[in-house]
Short mmCIF file of C-alpha atoms in Angstrom, two decimals:
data_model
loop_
_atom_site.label_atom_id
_atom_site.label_comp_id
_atom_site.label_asym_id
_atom_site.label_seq_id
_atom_site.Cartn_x
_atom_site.Cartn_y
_atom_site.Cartn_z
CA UNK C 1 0.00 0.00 0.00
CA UNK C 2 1.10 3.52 -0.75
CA UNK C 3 1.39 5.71 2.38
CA UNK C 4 -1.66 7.38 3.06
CA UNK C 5 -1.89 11.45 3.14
CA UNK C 6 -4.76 12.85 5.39
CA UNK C 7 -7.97 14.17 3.72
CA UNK C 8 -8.83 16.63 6.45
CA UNK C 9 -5.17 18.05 6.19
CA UNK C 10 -4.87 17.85 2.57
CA UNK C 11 -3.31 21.52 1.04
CA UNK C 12 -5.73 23.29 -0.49
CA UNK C 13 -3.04 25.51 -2.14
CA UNK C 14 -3.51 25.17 -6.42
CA UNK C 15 -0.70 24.02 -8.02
CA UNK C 16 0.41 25.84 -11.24
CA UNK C 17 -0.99 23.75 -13.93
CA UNK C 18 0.93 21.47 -16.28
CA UNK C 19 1.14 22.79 -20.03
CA UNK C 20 -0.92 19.77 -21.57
CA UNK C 21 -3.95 20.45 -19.00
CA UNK C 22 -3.97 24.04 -19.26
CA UNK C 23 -4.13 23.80 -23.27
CA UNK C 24 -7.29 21.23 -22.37
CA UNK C 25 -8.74 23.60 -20.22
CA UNK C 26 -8.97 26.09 -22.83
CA UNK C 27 -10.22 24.43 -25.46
CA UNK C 28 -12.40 25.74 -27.53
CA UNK C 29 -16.32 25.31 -27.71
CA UNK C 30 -17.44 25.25 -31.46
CA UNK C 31 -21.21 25.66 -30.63
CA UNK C 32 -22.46 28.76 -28.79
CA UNK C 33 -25.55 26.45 -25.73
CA UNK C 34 -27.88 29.77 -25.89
CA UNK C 35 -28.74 32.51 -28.01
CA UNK C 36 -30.72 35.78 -28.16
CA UNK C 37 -30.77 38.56 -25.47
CA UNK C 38 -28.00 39.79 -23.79
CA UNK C 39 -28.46 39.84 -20.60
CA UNK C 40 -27.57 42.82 -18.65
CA UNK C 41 -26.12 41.11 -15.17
CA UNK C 42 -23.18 39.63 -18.00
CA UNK C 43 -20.59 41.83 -18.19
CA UNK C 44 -19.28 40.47 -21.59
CA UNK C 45 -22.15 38.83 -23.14
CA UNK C 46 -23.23 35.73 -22.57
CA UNK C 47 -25.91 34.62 -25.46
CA UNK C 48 -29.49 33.16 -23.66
CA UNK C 49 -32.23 31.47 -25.66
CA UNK C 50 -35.69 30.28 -24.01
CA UNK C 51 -34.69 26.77 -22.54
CA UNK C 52 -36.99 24.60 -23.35
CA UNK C 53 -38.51 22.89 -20.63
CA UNK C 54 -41.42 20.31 -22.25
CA UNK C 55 -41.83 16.60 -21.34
CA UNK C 56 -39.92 14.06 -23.07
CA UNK C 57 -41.81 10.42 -23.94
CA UNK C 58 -40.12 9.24 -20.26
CA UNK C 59 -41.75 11.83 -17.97
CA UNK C 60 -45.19 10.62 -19.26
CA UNK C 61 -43.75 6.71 -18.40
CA UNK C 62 -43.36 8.42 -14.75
CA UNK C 63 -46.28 9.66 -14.43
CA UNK C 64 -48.37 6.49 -14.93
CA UNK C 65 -45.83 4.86 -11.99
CA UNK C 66 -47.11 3.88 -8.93
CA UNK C 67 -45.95 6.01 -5.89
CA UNK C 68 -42.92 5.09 -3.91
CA UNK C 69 -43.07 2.48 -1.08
CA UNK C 70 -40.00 1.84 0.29
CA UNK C 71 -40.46 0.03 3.62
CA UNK C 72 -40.52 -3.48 1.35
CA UNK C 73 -38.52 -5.63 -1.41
CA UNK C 74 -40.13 -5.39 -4.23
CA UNK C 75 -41.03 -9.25 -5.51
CA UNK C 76 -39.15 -9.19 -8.85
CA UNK C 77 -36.05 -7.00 -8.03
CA UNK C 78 -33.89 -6.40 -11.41
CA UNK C 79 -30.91 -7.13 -9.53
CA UNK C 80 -29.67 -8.21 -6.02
CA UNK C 81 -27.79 -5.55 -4.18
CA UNK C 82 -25.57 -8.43 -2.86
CA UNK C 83 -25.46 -10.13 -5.52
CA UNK C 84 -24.10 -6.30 -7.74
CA UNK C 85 -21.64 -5.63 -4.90
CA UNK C 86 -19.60 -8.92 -5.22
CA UNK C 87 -19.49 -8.78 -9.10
CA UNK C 88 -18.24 -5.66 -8.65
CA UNK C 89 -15.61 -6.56 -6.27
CA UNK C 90 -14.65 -9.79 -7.79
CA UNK C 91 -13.69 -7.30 -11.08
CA UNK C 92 -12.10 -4.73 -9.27
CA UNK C 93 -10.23 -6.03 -6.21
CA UNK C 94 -7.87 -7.57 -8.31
CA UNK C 95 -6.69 -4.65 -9.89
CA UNK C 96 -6.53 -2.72 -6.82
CA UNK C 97 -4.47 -5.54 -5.08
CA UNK C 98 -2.73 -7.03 -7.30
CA UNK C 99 -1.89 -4.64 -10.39
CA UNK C 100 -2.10 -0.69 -8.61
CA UNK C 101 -1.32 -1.34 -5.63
CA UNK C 102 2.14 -1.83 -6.70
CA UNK C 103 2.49 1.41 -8.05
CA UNK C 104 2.88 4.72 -6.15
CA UNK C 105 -0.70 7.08 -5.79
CA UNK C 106 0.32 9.31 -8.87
CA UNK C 107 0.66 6.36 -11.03
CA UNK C 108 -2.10 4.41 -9.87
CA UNK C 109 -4.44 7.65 -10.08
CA UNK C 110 -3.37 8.14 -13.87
CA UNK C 111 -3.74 4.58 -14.44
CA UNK C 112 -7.23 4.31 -12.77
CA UNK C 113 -9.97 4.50 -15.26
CA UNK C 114 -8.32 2.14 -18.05
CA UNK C 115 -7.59 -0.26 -15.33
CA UNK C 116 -11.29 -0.41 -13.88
CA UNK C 117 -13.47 0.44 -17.19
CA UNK C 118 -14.58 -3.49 -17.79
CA UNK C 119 -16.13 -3.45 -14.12
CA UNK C 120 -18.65 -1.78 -16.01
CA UNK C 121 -20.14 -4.82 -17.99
CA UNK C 122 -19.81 -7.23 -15.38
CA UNK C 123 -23.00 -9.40 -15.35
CA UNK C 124 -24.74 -8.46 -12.37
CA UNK C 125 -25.48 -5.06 -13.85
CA UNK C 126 -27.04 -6.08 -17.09
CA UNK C 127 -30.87 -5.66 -15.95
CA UNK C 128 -29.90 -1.82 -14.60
CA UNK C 129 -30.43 1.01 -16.95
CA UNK C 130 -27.67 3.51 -16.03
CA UNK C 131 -28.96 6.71 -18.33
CA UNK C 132 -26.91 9.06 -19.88
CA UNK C 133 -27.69 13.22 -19.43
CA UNK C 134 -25.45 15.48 -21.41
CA UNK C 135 -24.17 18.61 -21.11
CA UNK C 136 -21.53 20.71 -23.79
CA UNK C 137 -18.67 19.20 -21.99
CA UNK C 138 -19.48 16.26 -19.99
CA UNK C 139 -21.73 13.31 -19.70
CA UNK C 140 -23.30 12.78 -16.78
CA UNK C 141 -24.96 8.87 -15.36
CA UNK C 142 -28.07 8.45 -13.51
CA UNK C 143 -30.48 5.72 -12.98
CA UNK C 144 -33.87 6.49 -12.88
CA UNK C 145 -36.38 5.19 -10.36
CA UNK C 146 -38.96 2.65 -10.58
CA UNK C 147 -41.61 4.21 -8.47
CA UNK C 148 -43.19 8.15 -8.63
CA UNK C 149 -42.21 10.44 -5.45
CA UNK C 150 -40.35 13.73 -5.29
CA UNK C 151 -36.82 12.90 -6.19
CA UNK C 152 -33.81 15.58 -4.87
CA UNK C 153 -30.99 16.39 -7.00
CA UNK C 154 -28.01 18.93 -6.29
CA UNK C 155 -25.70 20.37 -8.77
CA UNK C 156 -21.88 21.21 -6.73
CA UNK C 157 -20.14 23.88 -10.13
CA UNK C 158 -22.79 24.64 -12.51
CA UNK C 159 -20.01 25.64 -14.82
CA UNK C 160 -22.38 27.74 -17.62
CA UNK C 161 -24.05 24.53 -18.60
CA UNK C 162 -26.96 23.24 -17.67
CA UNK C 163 -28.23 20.58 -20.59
CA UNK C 164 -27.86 17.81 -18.86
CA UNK C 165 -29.59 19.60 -15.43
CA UNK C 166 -32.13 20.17 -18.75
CA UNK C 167 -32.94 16.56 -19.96
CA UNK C 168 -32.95 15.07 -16.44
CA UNK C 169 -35.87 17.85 -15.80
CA UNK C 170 -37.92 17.17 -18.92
CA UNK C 171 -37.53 13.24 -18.11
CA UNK C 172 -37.99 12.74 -14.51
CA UNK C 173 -41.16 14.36 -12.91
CA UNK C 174 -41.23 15.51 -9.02
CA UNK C 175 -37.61 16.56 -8.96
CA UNK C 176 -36.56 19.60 -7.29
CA UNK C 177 -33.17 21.14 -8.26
CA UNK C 178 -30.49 22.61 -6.37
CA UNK C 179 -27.76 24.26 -7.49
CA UNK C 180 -24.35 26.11 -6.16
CA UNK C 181 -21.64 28.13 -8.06
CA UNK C 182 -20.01 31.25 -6.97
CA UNK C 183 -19.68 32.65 -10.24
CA UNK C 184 -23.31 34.21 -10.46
CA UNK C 185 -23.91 34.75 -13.73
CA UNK C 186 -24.57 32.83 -16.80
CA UNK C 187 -25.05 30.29 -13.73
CA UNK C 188 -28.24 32.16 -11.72
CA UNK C 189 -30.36 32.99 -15.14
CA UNK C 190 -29.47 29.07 -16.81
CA UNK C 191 -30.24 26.99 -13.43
CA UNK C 192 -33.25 29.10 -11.99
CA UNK C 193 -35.01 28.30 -15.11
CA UNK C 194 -35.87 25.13 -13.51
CA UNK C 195 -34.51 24.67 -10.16
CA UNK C 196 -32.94 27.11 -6.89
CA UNK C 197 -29.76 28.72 -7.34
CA UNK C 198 -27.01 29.33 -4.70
CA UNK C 199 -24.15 31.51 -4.94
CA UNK C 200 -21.00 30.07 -3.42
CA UNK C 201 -18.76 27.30 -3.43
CA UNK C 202 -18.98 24.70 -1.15
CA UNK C 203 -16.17 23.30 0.87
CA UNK C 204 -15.24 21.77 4.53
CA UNK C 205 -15.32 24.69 5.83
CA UNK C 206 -17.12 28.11 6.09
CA UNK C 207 -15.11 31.49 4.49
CA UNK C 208 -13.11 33.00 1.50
CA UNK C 209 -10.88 30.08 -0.16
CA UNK C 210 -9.38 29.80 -3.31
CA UNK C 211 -10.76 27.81 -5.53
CA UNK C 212 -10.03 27.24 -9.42
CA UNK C 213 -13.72 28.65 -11.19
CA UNK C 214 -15.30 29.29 -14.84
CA UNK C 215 -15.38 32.96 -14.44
CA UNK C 216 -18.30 35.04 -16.28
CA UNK C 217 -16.90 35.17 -19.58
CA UNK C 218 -17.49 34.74 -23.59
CA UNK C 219 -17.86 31.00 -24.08
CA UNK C 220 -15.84 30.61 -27.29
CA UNK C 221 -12.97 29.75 -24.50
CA UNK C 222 -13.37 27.62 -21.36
CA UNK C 223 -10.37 29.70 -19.31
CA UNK C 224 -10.50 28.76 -15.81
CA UNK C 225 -9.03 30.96 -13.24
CA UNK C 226 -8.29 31.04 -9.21
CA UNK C 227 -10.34 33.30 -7.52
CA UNK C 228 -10.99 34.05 -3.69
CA UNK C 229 -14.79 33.20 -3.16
CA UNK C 230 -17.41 32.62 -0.51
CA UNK C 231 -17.56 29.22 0.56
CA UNK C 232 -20.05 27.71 2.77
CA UNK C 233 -19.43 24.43 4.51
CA UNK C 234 -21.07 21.54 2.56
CA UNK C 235 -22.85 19.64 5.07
CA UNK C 236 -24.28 23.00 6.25
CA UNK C 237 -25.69 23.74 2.76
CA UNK C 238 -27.34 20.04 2.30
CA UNK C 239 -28.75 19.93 6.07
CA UNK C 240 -29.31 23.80 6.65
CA UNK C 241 -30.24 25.26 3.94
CA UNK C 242 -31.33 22.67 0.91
CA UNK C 243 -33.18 20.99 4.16
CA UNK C 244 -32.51 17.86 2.76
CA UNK C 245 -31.82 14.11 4.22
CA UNK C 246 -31.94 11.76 1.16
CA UNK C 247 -30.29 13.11 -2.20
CA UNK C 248 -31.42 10.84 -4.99
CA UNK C 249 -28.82 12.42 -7.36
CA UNK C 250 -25.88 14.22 -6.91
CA UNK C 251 -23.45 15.82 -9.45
CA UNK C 252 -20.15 17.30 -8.57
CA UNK C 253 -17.89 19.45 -10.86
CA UNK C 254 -16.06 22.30 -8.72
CA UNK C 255 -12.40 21.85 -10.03
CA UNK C 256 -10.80 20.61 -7.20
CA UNK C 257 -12.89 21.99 -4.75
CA UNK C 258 -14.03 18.43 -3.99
CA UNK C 259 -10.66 17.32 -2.44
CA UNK C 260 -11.44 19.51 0.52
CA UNK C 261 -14.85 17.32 1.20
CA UNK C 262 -13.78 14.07 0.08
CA UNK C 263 -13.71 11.93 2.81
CA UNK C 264 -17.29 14.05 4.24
CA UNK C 265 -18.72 10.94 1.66
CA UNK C 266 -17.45 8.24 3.80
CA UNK C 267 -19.23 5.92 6.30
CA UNK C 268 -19.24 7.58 9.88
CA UNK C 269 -18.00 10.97 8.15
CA UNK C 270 -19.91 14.70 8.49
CA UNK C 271 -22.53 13.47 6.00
CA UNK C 272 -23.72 10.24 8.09
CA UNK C 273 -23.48 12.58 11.15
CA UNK C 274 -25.87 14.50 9.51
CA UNK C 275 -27.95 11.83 8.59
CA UNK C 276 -28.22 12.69 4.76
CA UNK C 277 -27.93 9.75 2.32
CA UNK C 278 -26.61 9.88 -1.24
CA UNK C 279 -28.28 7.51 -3.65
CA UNK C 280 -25.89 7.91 -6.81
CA UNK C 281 -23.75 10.68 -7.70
CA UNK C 282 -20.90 11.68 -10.49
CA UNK C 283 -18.03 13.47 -9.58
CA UNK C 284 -15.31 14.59 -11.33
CA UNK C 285 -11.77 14.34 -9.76
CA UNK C 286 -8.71 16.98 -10.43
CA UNK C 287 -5.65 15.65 -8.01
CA UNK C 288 -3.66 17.22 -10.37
CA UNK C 289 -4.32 20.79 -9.42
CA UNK C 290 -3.57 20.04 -5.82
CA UNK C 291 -0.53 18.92 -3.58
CA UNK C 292 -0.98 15.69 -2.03
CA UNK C 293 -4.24 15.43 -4.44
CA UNK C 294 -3.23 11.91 -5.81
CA UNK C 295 -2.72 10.89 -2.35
CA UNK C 296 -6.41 12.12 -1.48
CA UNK C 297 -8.03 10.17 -4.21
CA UNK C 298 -6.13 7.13 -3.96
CA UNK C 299 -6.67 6.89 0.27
CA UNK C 300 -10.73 7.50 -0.60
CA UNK C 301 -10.95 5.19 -3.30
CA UNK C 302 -9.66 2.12 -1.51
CA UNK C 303 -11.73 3.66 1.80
CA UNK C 304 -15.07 2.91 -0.70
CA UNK C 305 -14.18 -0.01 -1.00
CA UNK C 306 -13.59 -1.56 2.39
CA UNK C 307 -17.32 0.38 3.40
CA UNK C 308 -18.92 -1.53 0.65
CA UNK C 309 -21.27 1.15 0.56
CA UNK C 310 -20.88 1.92 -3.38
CA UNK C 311 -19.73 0.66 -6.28
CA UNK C 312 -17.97 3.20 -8.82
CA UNK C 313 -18.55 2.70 -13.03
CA UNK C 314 -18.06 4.76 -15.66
CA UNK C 315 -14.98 6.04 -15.68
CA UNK C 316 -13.11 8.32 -17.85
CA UNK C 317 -10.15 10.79 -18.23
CA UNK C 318 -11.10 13.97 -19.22
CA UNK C 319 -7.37 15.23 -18.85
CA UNK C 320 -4.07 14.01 -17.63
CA UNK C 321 -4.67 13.62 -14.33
CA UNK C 322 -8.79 14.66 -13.90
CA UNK C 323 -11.05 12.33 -14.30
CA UNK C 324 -15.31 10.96 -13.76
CA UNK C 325 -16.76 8.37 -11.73
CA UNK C 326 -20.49 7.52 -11.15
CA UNK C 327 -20.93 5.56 -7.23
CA UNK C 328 -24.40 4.03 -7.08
CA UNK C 329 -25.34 3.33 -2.99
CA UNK C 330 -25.85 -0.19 -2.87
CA UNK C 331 -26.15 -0.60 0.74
CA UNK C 332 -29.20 2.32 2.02
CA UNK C 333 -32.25 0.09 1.92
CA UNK C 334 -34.37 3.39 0.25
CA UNK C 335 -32.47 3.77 -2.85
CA UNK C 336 -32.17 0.04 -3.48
CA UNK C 337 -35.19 -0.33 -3.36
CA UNK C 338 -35.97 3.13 -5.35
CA UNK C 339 -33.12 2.73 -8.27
CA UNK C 340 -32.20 -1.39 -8.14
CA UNK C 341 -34.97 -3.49 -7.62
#
C-alpha cells in the first residue's frame, strides 16, 4: 500500500498547472448552448435562448408509476444488491491488489480509469439502466427510479451549462433542483429556469478560499481561473439550507474543490453525522491541481471499498490527471429499493 496522506489536512493551495492540461482547459467550444438577449447582469455577453422545458416520452412513463413504497422488497427486483456488490468486487479487487497497488498514488491515479473500465459490464449489472444526461462538456450517469415520489438532485459547479440539469428535468417528474456556483452569472439565469440557485462554493469549511472557477466570460474559451470566493461548509448547505436528508442524485464538478470534502462521503464521516444519504452521484476528480491530491483520491478510493457502501462505473479521463466516476449506494435500503430493484 502507498502511504496514506490525510484528507482533512490535505493543502488546499492550487498548483500551477501542467502545459498539456492548461491547453485542455482552454479548449475551444465550437457551438455557442444559448442565443438571443443579452443579458444585462453579463458583463461580456453571454448569449441566452428560451430553454426549453417540455416533457420528453419518459416523464409521461413516470407519471403512470405507482408512488414510492419503500419500507418493502419489491417481488421481482432487477438485480440483487448483494449479488451487484460482489461482481463488482470480484472485477475490481484484483486490480486494486494485485496490479495498482504496486504502483505509487500518482501512477495508480493516472492509471485508474483504463484499469477499472470493464467493471462496467460485469454481469450483475445487465438488468440496470444507467442513463446518460449530457451537457456541452461532460456526460453525466443516472439511474432512474422505478416508483413516482419527489426525487432531490443537487448540482456542486454549474459551470455555464446546464443541458444535462435540462434533460434530467424534462424526463424525470417531481424533482426539485439545487444548485451552487459562486460565479453568479450565466449560472443564476441558466439553473433558476428550472430549479434554486445558490451563490457560493462549497467546501469543509465556512469562508473565502481559493478555488479554481469558470469565471463570467465569452464562451468561445473555457479559461478557468483562481479566484478568492465565498464558501459555505457543505454539510451546512445540504442539512441547513437545501433541508434535505436523502439526495437521490448528486453531481459534482467544482475543479478541485471536492478534495477539501472528500472523505465528508465516507461511512461515519460529516454526511452520516448529519444523517443525509446519497443515492448515486458523479463526480469529477482533479488531483492534479492540488498537492498531495493523488494521495487524497487514492486513500478515498480504496476507503469505498472496504465500506462496501458503493460501487464506482463509468470512468473516464477527461485530462491528464482529472477524471469521472459515477458511485451508485448499494447498501441504504431506500435507494435500493428506489433505483435497483
Amino acid at each position: 500500500m502507498t502511504p496514506s496522506a490525510s484528507i482533512e489536512n490535505l493543502s488546499v493551495e492550487p498548483k500551477k498547472e501542467a502545459a498539456a492540461v492548461q491547453k485542455f482547459t482552454e479548449k475551444k467550444v465550437e457551438k455557442m448552448a444559448y442565443r438571443g438577449e443579452l443579458s444585462s447582469m453579463d458583463g461580456i455577453g453571454y448569449n441566452f435562448e428560451n430553454i426549453d422545458l417540455s416533457p420528453l416520452p419518459k416523464f409521461h412513463e413516470f407519471e403512470n408509476f405507482p408512488d414510492c413504497n419503500l419500507s418493502f422488497d419489491k417481488l421481482k427486483p432487477k438485480t440483487s444488491p448483494e449479488k451487484l456488490l460482489k461482481g463488482f468486487h470480484d472485477c475490481v479487487d484484483p486490480i486494486f491488489e494485485n496490479q495498482l497497488n504496486k504502483l505509487n498514488a500518482t501512477h495508480f491515479s493516472y492509471k485508474i480509469c483504463s484499469a477499472i473500465e470493464k467493471c462496467d459490464h460485469i454481469s450483475e449489472l445487465q438488468n440496470v439502466a444507467i442513463e446518460e444526461f449530457k451537457n456541452d462538456h461532460e456526460t453525466k450517469w443516472g439511474i432512474l427510479p422505478n416508483c413516482k415520489e419527489e426525487n432531490m438532485m443537487v448540482t456542486l459547479g454549474i459551470g455555464h451549462d446546464v443541458k444535462a440539469e435540462v434533460l434530467l428535468h424534462r424526463t424525470l417528474p417531481n424533482t426539485k433542483f439545487y444548485g451552487a456556483d459562486p460565479i453568479i452569472e450565466p449560472n443564476l439565469q441558466l439553473y433558476s429556469t428550472f430549479g434554486k440557485f445558490f451563490p457560493f462554493a462549497l467546501g469543509n469549511q465556512a469562508g473565502m478560499n481559493r478555488f479554481r472557477v469558470l469565471p463570467n466570460q465569452n464562451q468561445k474559451t473555457r479559461k478557468y481561473t483562481y479566484q478568492d470566493v465565498t464558501t459555505v461548509e457543505l454539510t451546512y448547505f445540504l442539512k441547513d439550507i437545501a433541508n434535505l436528508t436523502q439526495i437521490d442524485f448528486l453531481w459534482i464538478d467544482i475543479e478541485g474543490g471536492e478534495l477539501t470534502f472528500l472523505n465528508f462521503l465516507n461511512k461515519g464521516k460529516q454526511l452520516d453525522q448529519a444523517g443525509i444519504t446519497i443515492c448515486q452521484f458523479n463526480i469529477e476528480l482533479h488531483p492534479v491541481f492540488f498537492d498531495k491530491g493523488y494521495e487524497a483520491v487514492y486513500n478515498f478510493m480504496n476507503q469505498v471499498l472496504g465500506e462496501n457502501r458503493y460501487i464506482f462505473l463509468k470512468p473516464m479521463e477527461t485530462g491528464k490527471g482529472v477524471y469521472r466516476l459515477f458511485f451508485i449506494n448499494v447498501e441504504d435500503q431506500k435507494c435500493v429499493r428506489k433505483f435497483l430493484q
